[in-house]
Amino acid sequence: MDILTPAQRHKNMSHIRSAETKPEKQIRSALFRMGFRFRKNDKRLSGKPDIVLPHYHAVIFVNGCFWHGHEGCPKYVVPKSNTEFWLNKINANRERDKKQISELIEQGWRVGIVWECSILGKGRTEKVREAAAQICYWLEEEPSEIEKFF
């Protein structure tokens, strides 16, 4: 049972953005401080990746655990109201993600995915720094690894 009225729920949901999210900005900022230069949300690529690093022929998506159905994550909880709608929506997002990642890999891009849960919570600053360090290592030391989760 939803504790919010439909109008309150609508207002809350309308404020959720698909780009320029806080986790996305934090990862970009950390990578920029490490000396990486990139493009944001390049419309020419499948899925408009959050971060595009042309020099490394790599893209990075910063995924929200709820919206992309991160299995086993405490942030991914199926709502108790309108369950069928949400399951259909999240499953469609997962399928779209798989398709977009496959297209990018076919085009020769390396794909990195940062899950929201890995950089939120206590010690957020350190978690963001650690994720950026892992991305740095992946970009410079593991060129054969096509798809990586952070």
Short mmCIF file of C-alpha atoms in Angstrom, two decimals:
data_model
loop_
_atom_site.label_atom_id
_atom_site.label_comp_id
_atom_site.label_asym_id
_atom_site.label_seq_id
_atom_site.Cartn_x
_atom_site.Cartn_y
_atom_site.Cartn_z
CA MET A 1 0.00 0.00 0.00
CA ASP A 2 1.39 3.37 -1.01
CA ILE A 3 1.56 5.91 1.82
CA LEU A 4 1.56 8.84 -0.60
CA THR A 5 -1.40 10.18 -2.52
CA PRO A 6 -1.27 9.86 -6.31
CA ALA A 7 -0.50 13.60 -6.57
CA GLN A 8 2.38 13.34 -4.07
CA ARG A 9 3.76 10.24 -5.84
CA HIS A 10 3.53 12.02 -9.20
CA LYS A 11 5.43 15.01 -7.82
CA ASN A 12 8.16 12.78 -6.35
CA MET A 13 8.58 10.75 -9.52
CA SER A 14 8.65 13.82 -11.76
CA HIS A 15 11.74 15.07 -9.92
CA ILE A 16 13.81 11.98 -10.73
CA ARG A 17 16.14 12.73 -13.61
CA SER A 18 17.78 10.34 -16.07
CA ALA A 19 20.92 12.41 -16.62
CA GLU A 20 23.14 14.62 -14.50
CA THR A 21 22.44 12.57 -11.37
CA LYS A 22 24.52 13.07 -8.24
CA PRO A 23 26.35 9.71 -8.50
CA GLU A 24 27.10 10.44 -12.17
CA LYS A 25 28.52 13.87 -11.34
CA GLN A 26 30.65 12.45 -8.52
CA ILE A 27 32.22 9.79 -10.75
CA ARG A 28 32.86 12.32 -13.52
CA SER A 29 34.42 14.74 -11.06
CA ALA A 30 36.72 12.06 -9.62
CA LEU A 31 37.80 10.95 -13.10
CA PHE A 32 38.42 14.55 -14.17
CA ARG A 33 40.61 15.10 -11.08
CA MET A 34 42.60 12.02 -12.12
CA GLY A 35 43.31 13.65 -15.48
CA PHE A 36 40.74 11.90 -17.67
CA ARG A 37 38.93 13.88 -20.32
CA PHE A 38 35.61 12.68 -21.65
CA ARG A 39 32.31 13.49 -23.30
CA LYS A 40 28.97 13.34 -21.52
CA ASN A 41 25.83 11.59 -22.76
CA ASP A 42 26.97 11.27 -26.39
CA LYS A 43 23.78 10.92 -28.45
CA ARG A 44 25.67 9.27 -31.31
CA LEU A 45 26.23 6.12 -29.22
CA SER A 46 23.66 3.52 -28.25
CA GLY A 47 22.17 4.29 -24.84
CA LYS A 48 23.76 7.77 -24.59
CA PRO A 49 26.48 6.62 -22.14
CA ASP A 50 26.99 8.84 -19.10
CA ILE A 51 30.75 9.04 -19.72
CA VAL A 52 32.52 8.49 -23.06
CA LEU A 53 36.30 8.17 -23.08
CA PRO A 54 37.23 8.21 -26.80
CA HIS A 55 40.99 7.88 -26.15
CA TYR A 56 40.38 4.51 -24.45
CA HIS A 57 37.45 3.57 -26.70
CA ALA A 58 35.43 3.04 -23.53
CA VAL A 59 32.07 4.14 -22.17
CA ILE A 60 30.75 4.16 -18.62
CA PHE A 61 27.17 3.98 -17.43
CA VAL A 62 26.28 5.02 -13.87
CA ASN A 63 23.20 2.93 -13.13
CA GLY A 64 20.63 3.47 -10.42
CA CYS A 65 20.04 0.14 -8.66
CA PHE A 66 16.24 0.47 -8.60
CA TRP A 67 15.75 1.63 -12.17
CA HIS A 68 18.07 -0.97 -13.68
CA GLY A 69 17.04 -3.86 -11.41
CA HIS A 70 20.34 -4.57 -9.65
CA GLU A 71 19.76 -8.13 -8.38
CA GLY A 72 20.76 -8.79 -4.78
CA CYS A 73 21.00 -5.09 -3.97
CA PRO A 74 19.08 -3.63 -1.01
CA LYS A 75 18.26 -0.55 -3.11
CA TYR A 76 16.35 -2.72 -5.59
CA VAL A 77 13.03 -3.44 -3.92
CA VAL A 78 9.95 -4.10 -6.02
CA PRO A 79 7.20 -1.69 -4.93
CA LYS A 80 4.21 -3.28 -3.23
CA SER A 81 1.71 -1.14 -5.13
CA ASN A 82 1.33 -1.37 -8.89
CA THR A 83 3.81 -4.27 -8.85
CA GLU A 84 3.06 -5.54 -12.35
CA PHE A 85 3.73 -2.10 -13.87
CA TRP A 86 7.07 -1.75 -12.06
CA LEU A 87 8.25 -5.28 -12.89
CA ASN A 88 7.43 -4.70 -16.56
CA LYS A 89 9.21 -1.34 -16.54
CA ILE A 90 12.34 -2.62 -14.80
CA ASN A 91 12.52 -5.75 -16.97
CA ALA A 92 12.19 -3.57 -20.08
CA ASN A 93 15.05 -1.40 -18.77
CA ARG A 94 17.21 -4.50 -18.25
CA GLU A 95 16.50 -5.76 -21.77
CA ARG A 96 17.21 -2.33 -23.25
CA ASP A 97 20.49 -2.17 -21.28
CA LYS A 98 21.58 -5.59 -22.60
CA LYS A 99 20.78 -4.58 -26.18
CA GLN A 100 22.62 -1.26 -25.90
CA ILE A 101 25.68 -2.87 -24.30
CA SER A 102 25.76 -5.53 -27.05
CA GLU A 103 25.57 -2.83 -29.74
CA LEU A 104 28.41 -0.86 -28.14
CA ILE A 105 30.60 -3.97 -27.83
CA GLU A 106 29.89 -4.87 -31.48
CA GLN A 107 31.07 -1.37 -32.43
CA GLY A 108 34.34 -2.00 -30.56
CA TRP A 109 33.62 -0.05 -27.38
CA ARG A 110 34.54 -1.27 -23.91
CA VAL A 111 31.67 -0.87 -21.43
CA GLY A 112 31.95 -0.09 -17.72
CA ILE A 113 28.98 -0.01 -15.36
CA VAL A 114 29.07 1.72 -11.98
CA TRP A 115 26.21 0.64 -9.71
CA GLU A 116 24.76 3.34 -7.49
CA CYS A 117 25.01 1.13 -4.37
CA SER A 118 28.79 0.85 -4.76
CA ILE A 119 29.31 4.58 -4.26
CA LEU A 120 26.56 5.56 -1.80
CA GLY A 121 26.28 5.38 1.97
CA LYS A 122 28.85 5.92 4.69
CA GLY A 123 32.25 6.88 3.36
CA ARG A 124 30.76 8.03 0.07
CA THR A 125 33.76 10.18 -0.86
CA GLU A 126 36.17 7.29 -0.38
CA LYS A 127 33.86 4.92 -2.27
CA VAL A 128 33.73 7.31 -5.23
CA ARG A 129 37.52 7.66 -5.16
CA GLU A 130 37.92 3.88 -5.05
CA ALA A 131 35.50 3.39 -7.97
CA ALA A 132 37.40 6.00 -9.98
CA ALA A 133 40.69 4.23 -9.18
CA GLN A 134 39.20 0.93 -10.37
CA ILE A 135 38.00 2.60 -13.57
CA CYS A 136 41.49 4.07 -14.08
CA TYR A 137 43.06 0.64 -13.66
CA TRP A 138 40.52 -0.91 -16.03
CA LEU A 139 41.14 1.74 -18.68
CA GLU A 140 44.92 1.71 -18.55
CA GLU A 141 45.90 -1.78 -17.39
CA GLU A 142 43.13 -4.13 -18.59
CA PRO A 143 42.46 -3.25 -22.22
CA SER A 144 41.28 -6.77 -23.01
CA GLU A 145 38.43 -6.66 -20.49
CA ILE A 146 35.42 -5.67 -22.61
CA GLU A 147 32.75 -5.32 -19.91
CA LYS A 148 33.39 -4.40 -16.28
CA PHE A 149 31.17 -3.73 -13.25
CA PHE A 150 32.25 -1.34 -10.50
#
